[in-house]
Amino acid sequence: ILELRLVQATLFKNVLEAISDLFSKANFDFSGTGLELQAMDTSHVALVALLLRAEAFNHYLCDRDLSMGLNLADMAKAFRCANNDDIITIKAEEDWSDTVTFTFESPEDGEISIFDFDFVGTNGVPLEIPEFPESEYQAKVRMPSAKFMRICKKLSSFGDSGDRDTVVIISVDKECVNFFTRGKTGTSTIVCRQTQTVDKPKEPTLIEMKEQVSLAFDLRYMNSFSKGSTLSDQVTISLSSNLPAVFEYKIAETGYIRYYMLPRIEE
Amino acid sequence: GRKQSTITNYFVRT
């Protein structure tokens, strides 16, 4: 039996906000330790892995590992009807019904909405995610997630968003991280300087650089990855010339969401 | 142009 409860729908609403625009379905793995979710976009260019430990839930009962594929678009619709302070209950029996039930209860007027989701196939997930060796990453940048989202939006409005191949070139040296894109009639560069601790900013921009790196990423995917900002106010971007880049958002001591994709390589 | 590779061959099928 699987029975979980969250007294605030906010967390799950934010999870769906962070993944449902790029990923159409996901594999949900429920085990004693918590929920592990994985999804890949239809072109298998991006993979997202989310961990929510059991402690993230107000009630967590899972006496047998349960794995299910769910349609994220349908779930996002259901969650859009939910209010942030609705109590969510997630239940599944292993009665081979291949459905999971989400119940939303609004605390003020006791209205209850019940959604049954049928299990669906998941395109190629779950996959085993190896611990990529730190040494392979030339640079890691930690910055405010709202800042990363703002930069992606600015570059998308400037870049030739009609052109599906518009890239953002992320370059890191020891002082700053640059975001560059080419539009129809010009280019745009946004420079983020590493904040000195003396500035004591609310949210620092920190750079760990082994060697300079400059990589090109599809701007549409960067925009989707920046939606992780619903779950965390910091994003860590790990860049390697020959491994998947990782965009990680730690979810306050209960887990993380990580987006992976390879840089575009000059032909 | 720049070539985009898929991500799958960096992860292991379970």
Short mmCIF file of C-alpha atoms in Angstrom, two decimals:
data_model
loop_
_atom_site.label_atom_id
_atom_site.label_comp_id
_atom_site.label_asym_id
_atom_site.label_seq_id
_atom_site.Cartn_x
_atom_site.Cartn_y
_atom_site.Cartn_z
CA ILE A 1 0.00 0.00 0.00
CA LEU A 2 1.16 3.57 -0.67
CA GLU A 3 -0.30 6.44 1.33
CA LEU A 4 1.28 9.89 1.49
CA ARG A 5 0.06 13.20 2.73
CA LEU A 6 1.21 16.78 2.27
CA VAL A 7 -0.65 19.40 4.30
CA GLN A 8 0.26 22.01 1.68
CA ALA A 9 -0.17 21.37 -2.06
CA THR A 10 2.45 24.07 -2.73
CA LEU A 11 5.43 21.72 -2.94
CA PHE A 12 3.80 19.42 -5.49
CA LYS A 13 2.36 22.37 -7.45
CA ASN A 14 5.90 23.74 -7.68
CA VAL A 15 7.29 20.35 -8.73
CA LEU A 16 4.79 20.14 -11.60
CA GLU A 17 5.47 23.76 -12.53
CA ALA A 18 9.17 22.87 -12.74
CA ILE A 19 8.78 19.86 -15.06
CA SER A 20 5.43 19.78 -16.89
CA ASP A 21 6.33 22.20 -19.65
CA LEU A 22 9.27 20.21 -21.02
CA PHE A 23 8.37 16.65 -19.94
CA SER A 24 5.04 15.02 -20.87
CA LYS A 25 5.26 11.96 -18.65
CA ALA A 26 7.43 10.79 -15.77
CA ASN A 27 8.32 7.69 -13.84
CA PHE A 28 7.48 7.95 -10.12
CA ASP A 29 9.44 5.53 -7.91
CA PHE A 30 8.07 5.33 -4.35
CA SER A 31 10.22 3.47 -1.83
CA GLY A 32 10.93 3.59 1.92
CA THR A 33 13.34 6.50 1.43
CA GLY A 34 10.89 8.68 -0.49
CA LEU A 35 9.92 9.61 -4.05
CA GLU A 36 12.34 9.51 -6.97
CA LEU A 37 10.96 10.94 -10.20
CA GLN A 38 12.62 10.77 -13.60
CA ALA A 39 11.57 12.04 -17.01
CA MET A 40 13.07 12.56 -20.45
CA ASP A 41 11.77 14.87 -23.15
CA THR A 42 10.50 13.22 -26.32
CA SER A 43 13.76 13.85 -28.20
CA HIS A 44 15.82 12.36 -25.33
CA VAL A 45 17.93 15.52 -25.16
CA ALA A 46 17.10 16.38 -21.54
CA LEU A 47 16.61 14.24 -18.45
CA VAL A 48 15.23 15.46 -15.11
CA ALA A 49 15.70 13.64 -11.81
CA LEU A 50 13.82 14.71 -8.68
CA LEU A 51 14.26 13.34 -5.16
CA LEU A 52 11.79 14.10 -2.36
CA ARG A 53 12.78 12.23 0.80
CA ALA A 54 10.01 10.75 2.98
CA GLU A 55 10.61 13.59 5.48
CA ALA A 56 9.22 16.04 2.90
CA PHE A 57 5.81 14.47 3.52
CA ASN A 58 3.68 14.96 6.59
CA HIS A 59 2.67 11.30 6.43
CA TYR A 60 4.56 8.70 4.41
CA LEU A 61 3.55 5.03 4.29
CA CYS A 62 5.09 2.84 1.59
CA ASP A 63 5.43 -0.78 2.56
CA ARG A 64 6.48 -2.00 -0.87
CA ASP A 65 8.45 -0.24 -3.63
CA LEU A 66 6.01 1.01 -6.23
CA SER A 67 6.96 2.36 -9.65
CA MET A 68 4.47 4.09 -11.93
CA GLY A 69 4.44 6.11 -15.13
CA LEU A 70 2.15 9.14 -14.97
CA ASN A 71 1.06 11.75 -17.49
CA LEU A 72 2.36 15.11 -16.27
CA ALA A 73 0.02 17.22 -18.40
CA ASP A 74 -3.04 15.63 -16.74
CA MET A 75 -1.47 15.98 -13.30
CA ALA A 76 -0.61 19.63 -13.94
CA LYS A 77 -4.27 20.29 -14.86
CA ALA A 78 -5.46 18.66 -11.63
CA PHE A 79 -2.94 20.61 -9.55
CA ARG A 80 -3.93 23.88 -11.18
CA CYS A 81 -7.37 23.38 -9.58
CA ALA A 82 -5.75 22.88 -6.19
CA ASN A 83 -5.10 25.76 -3.79
CA ASN A 84 -1.71 26.08 -2.15
CA ASP A 85 -3.06 25.22 1.27
CA ASP A 86 -5.08 22.20 0.13
CA ILE A 87 -4.18 18.96 1.87
CA ILE A 88 -3.04 16.37 -0.68
CA THR A 89 -3.32 12.62 -0.14
CA ILE A 90 -1.70 10.23 -2.62
CA LYS A 91 -2.84 6.60 -2.45
CA ALA A 92 -2.19 3.43 -4.45
CA GLU A 93 -2.93 -0.18 -3.64
CA GLU A 94 -1.03 -2.97 -5.34
CA ASP A 95 -4.41 -4.34 -6.40
CA TRP A 96 -3.17 -4.30 -10.00
CA SER A 97 -5.66 -1.51 -10.72
CA ASP A 98 -2.71 0.44 -12.16
CA THR A 99 -4.12 3.70 -10.94
CA VAL A 100 -3.06 6.18 -8.28
CA THR A 101 -5.52 8.44 -6.47
CA PHE A 102 -4.78 12.08 -5.64
CA THR A 103 -7.20 13.69 -3.18
CA PHE A 104 -7.24 17.47 -2.56
CA GLU A 105 -9.07 18.68 0.51
CA SER A 106 -9.51 22.40 1.05
CA PRO A 107 -9.20 23.07 4.81
CA GLU A 108 -11.61 26.00 4.94
CA ASP A 109 -14.72 24.61 3.26
CA GLY A 110 -13.88 20.90 3.35
CA GLU A 111 -14.45 20.56 -0.40
CA ILE A 112 -12.75 17.41 -1.66
CA SER A 113 -11.55 16.76 -5.24
CA ILE A 114 -10.50 13.24 -6.20
CA PHE A 115 -8.38 12.40 -9.29
CA ASP A 116 -7.54 8.89 -10.42
CA PHE A 117 -4.57 8.69 -12.80
CA ASP A 118 -3.98 5.58 -14.90
CA PHE A 119 -0.39 4.43 -15.20
CA VAL A 120 1.17 5.21 -18.60
CA GLY A 121 4.34 4.04 -20.34
CA THR A 122 7.39 6.19 -19.68
CA ASN A 123 9.69 6.87 -22.61
CA GLY A 124 12.91 5.23 -21.56
CA VAL A 125 13.09 6.14 -17.86
CA PRO A 126 14.10 5.26 -15.19
CA LEU A 127 17.79 5.17 -16.02
CA GLU A 128 20.73 4.66 -13.70
CA ILE A 129 22.38 8.06 -13.15
CA PRO A 130 26.11 7.55 -12.46
CA GLU A 131 28.00 9.87 -10.13
CA PHE A 132 29.89 11.80 -12.81
CA PRO A 133 33.49 12.46 -11.61
CA GLU A 134 33.93 15.99 -10.21
CA SER A 135 37.27 16.19 -12.04
CA GLU A 136 35.46 16.12 -15.38
CA TYR A 137 33.68 19.39 -14.64
CA GLN A 138 35.73 22.40 -15.69
CA ALA A 139 33.51 24.86 -13.85
CA LYS A 140 30.62 25.09 -11.40
CA VAL A 141 28.56 28.25 -10.93
CA ARG A 142 26.16 28.77 -8.03
CA MET A 143 23.79 31.70 -8.50
CA PRO A 144 20.33 32.91 -7.51
CA SER A 145 17.76 30.84 -9.41
CA ALA A 146 15.62 33.94 -10.05
CA LYS A 147 18.64 35.58 -11.68
CA PHE A 148 19.20 32.57 -13.95
CA MET A 149 15.49 32.59 -14.89
CA ARG A 150 15.62 36.35 -15.64
CA ILE A 151 18.71 35.93 -17.83
CA CYS A 152 17.09 33.09 -19.82
CA LYS A 153 13.96 35.23 -20.32
CA LYS A 154 15.99 38.27 -21.42
CA LEU A 155 18.03 36.24 -23.92
CA SER A 156 14.90 34.52 -25.25
CA SER A 157 13.17 37.84 -25.87
CA PHE A 158 16.30 39.10 -27.62
CA GLY A 159 17.35 35.89 -29.35
CA ASP A 160 15.59 34.73 -32.45
CA SER A 161 13.15 32.61 -30.48
CA GLY A 162 11.44 31.67 -33.75
CA ASP A 163 14.62 29.86 -34.67
CA ARG A 164 14.43 26.59 -32.74
CA ASP A 165 18.21 26.35 -32.79
CA THR A 166 18.95 29.55 -30.88
CA VAL A 167 21.65 28.80 -28.37
CA VAL A 168 22.95 30.53 -25.29
CA ILE A 169 26.72 30.31 -24.89
CA ILE A 170 27.64 30.05 -21.21
CA SER A 171 31.28 30.99 -20.59
CA VAL A 172 33.00 30.86 -17.24
CA ASP A 173 36.33 32.31 -16.19
CA LYS A 174 37.53 32.85 -12.64
CA GLU A 175 35.87 36.25 -12.31
CA CYS A 176 32.55 35.95 -14.05
CA VAL A 177 30.01 33.87 -15.95
CA ASN A 178 28.79 35.21 -19.31
CA PHE A 179 25.57 34.42 -21.12
CA PHE A 180 25.66 35.22 -24.84
CA THR A 181 23.11 34.79 -27.63
CA ARG A 182 22.83 35.88 -31.25
CA GLY A 183 19.54 37.40 -32.44
CA LYS A 184 18.38 38.22 -35.98
CA THR A 185 20.06 41.58 -36.05
CA GLY A 186 22.63 41.53 -33.29
CA THR A 187 23.98 39.85 -30.19
CA SER A 188 23.33 40.09 -26.46
CA THR A 189 25.79 39.37 -23.67
CA ILE A 190 24.94 39.30 -19.96
CA VAL A 191 27.91 39.31 -17.60
CA CYS A 192 27.47 38.09 -14.02
CA ARG A 193 30.41 38.92 -11.82
CA GLN A 194 31.33 36.64 -8.90
CA THR A 195 30.07 38.45 -5.82
CA GLN A 196 32.71 39.20 -3.20
CA THR A 197 31.75 38.06 0.25
CA VAL A 198 32.13 41.68 1.44
CA ASP A 199 29.07 42.60 -0.60
CA LYS A 200 27.20 40.16 1.66
CA PRO A 201 24.47 39.88 -0.97
CA LYS A 202 21.31 38.03 -0.09
CA GLU A 203 22.20 35.41 -2.68
CA PRO A 204 25.79 35.22 -3.96
CA THR A 205 27.08 34.26 -7.37
CA LEU A 206 29.97 31.89 -6.73
CA ILE A 207 32.34 30.41 -9.31
CA GLU A 208 34.52 27.31 -8.93
CA MET A 209 36.71 27.10 -12.01
CA LYS A 210 39.33 24.48 -12.86
CA GLU A 211 39.75 25.80 -16.37
CA GLN A 212 37.91 28.27 -18.57
CA VAL A 213 34.95 26.78 -20.36
CA SER A 214 32.49 28.03 -22.95
CA LEU A 215 29.58 25.81 -23.98
CA ALA A 216 26.48 26.28 -26.16
CA PHE A 217 23.04 25.16 -24.96
CA ASP A 218 19.66 25.23 -26.67
CA LEU A 219 17.91 28.32 -25.29
CA ARG A 220 14.47 26.65 -25.19
CA TYR A 221 15.79 23.97 -22.85
CA MET A 222 17.55 26.58 -20.67
CA ASN A 223 14.22 28.36 -20.27
CA SER A 224 12.57 25.12 -19.17
CA PHE A 225 15.41 24.29 -16.77
CA SER A 226 15.13 27.74 -15.19
CA LYS A 227 11.64 26.79 -13.95
CA GLY A 228 13.40 24.83 -11.21
CA SER A 229 13.41 28.21 -9.46
CA THR A 230 9.94 27.34 -8.11
CA LEU A 231 11.68 24.83 -5.83
CA SER A 232 14.84 26.59 -4.71
CA ASP A 233 16.33 30.06 -4.63
CA GLN A 234 19.77 28.85 -5.71
CA VAL A 235 20.83 26.94 -8.85
CA THR A 236 24.20 25.23 -9.33
CA ILE A 237 25.32 24.82 -12.95
CA SER A 238 28.09 22.24 -13.53
CA LEU A 239 29.80 22.49 -16.92
CA SER A 240 31.92 19.90 -18.70
CA SER A 241 33.01 19.68 -22.35
CA ASN A 242 32.40 15.97 -22.46
CA LEU A 243 29.75 15.15 -19.86
CA PRO A 244 26.13 16.22 -19.45
CA ALA A 245 25.78 19.66 -17.89
CA VAL A 246 23.88 19.52 -14.60
CA PHE A 247 21.48 22.25 -13.44
CA GLU A 248 20.77 21.43 -9.80
CA TYR A 249 18.26 23.01 -7.41
CA LYS A 250 18.46 21.76 -3.81
CA ILE A 251 15.00 21.53 -2.23
CA ALA A 252 15.38 22.67 1.38
CA GLU A 253 17.08 19.64 3.01
CA THR A 254 14.48 17.26 1.63
CA GLY A 255 15.86 16.58 -1.82
CA TYR A 256 16.75 18.12 -5.16
CA ILE A 257 15.76 18.51 -8.78
CA ARG A 258 18.51 18.02 -11.38
CA TYR A 259 18.24 18.70 -15.12
CA TYR A 260 20.82 17.10 -17.42
CA MET A 261 21.67 17.86 -21.04
CA LEU A 262 24.70 17.86 -23.35
CA PRO A 263 26.05 21.06 -24.85
CA ARG A 264 25.66 21.53 -28.62
CA ILE A 265 28.96 20.75 -30.32
CA GLU A 266 30.30 22.59 -33.42
CA GLU A 267 29.99 20.24 -36.40
CA GLY B 1 25.64 24.59 -37.10
CA ARG B 2 26.00 22.86 -33.77
CA LYS B 3 25.03 19.24 -33.24
CA GLN B 4 22.84 18.28 -30.28
CA SER B 5 23.45 14.77 -28.91
CA THR B 6 20.89 12.79 -26.96
CA ILE B 7 21.54 12.19 -23.29
CA THR B 8 20.73 8.48 -23.07
CA ASN B 9 24.18 7.04 -23.72
CA TYR B 10 25.49 8.76 -20.57
CA PHE B 11 23.02 6.91 -18.37
CA VAL B 12 22.59 3.18 -17.88
CA ARG B 13 19.30 1.44 -18.66
CA THR B 14 18.07 -0.11 -15.40
#
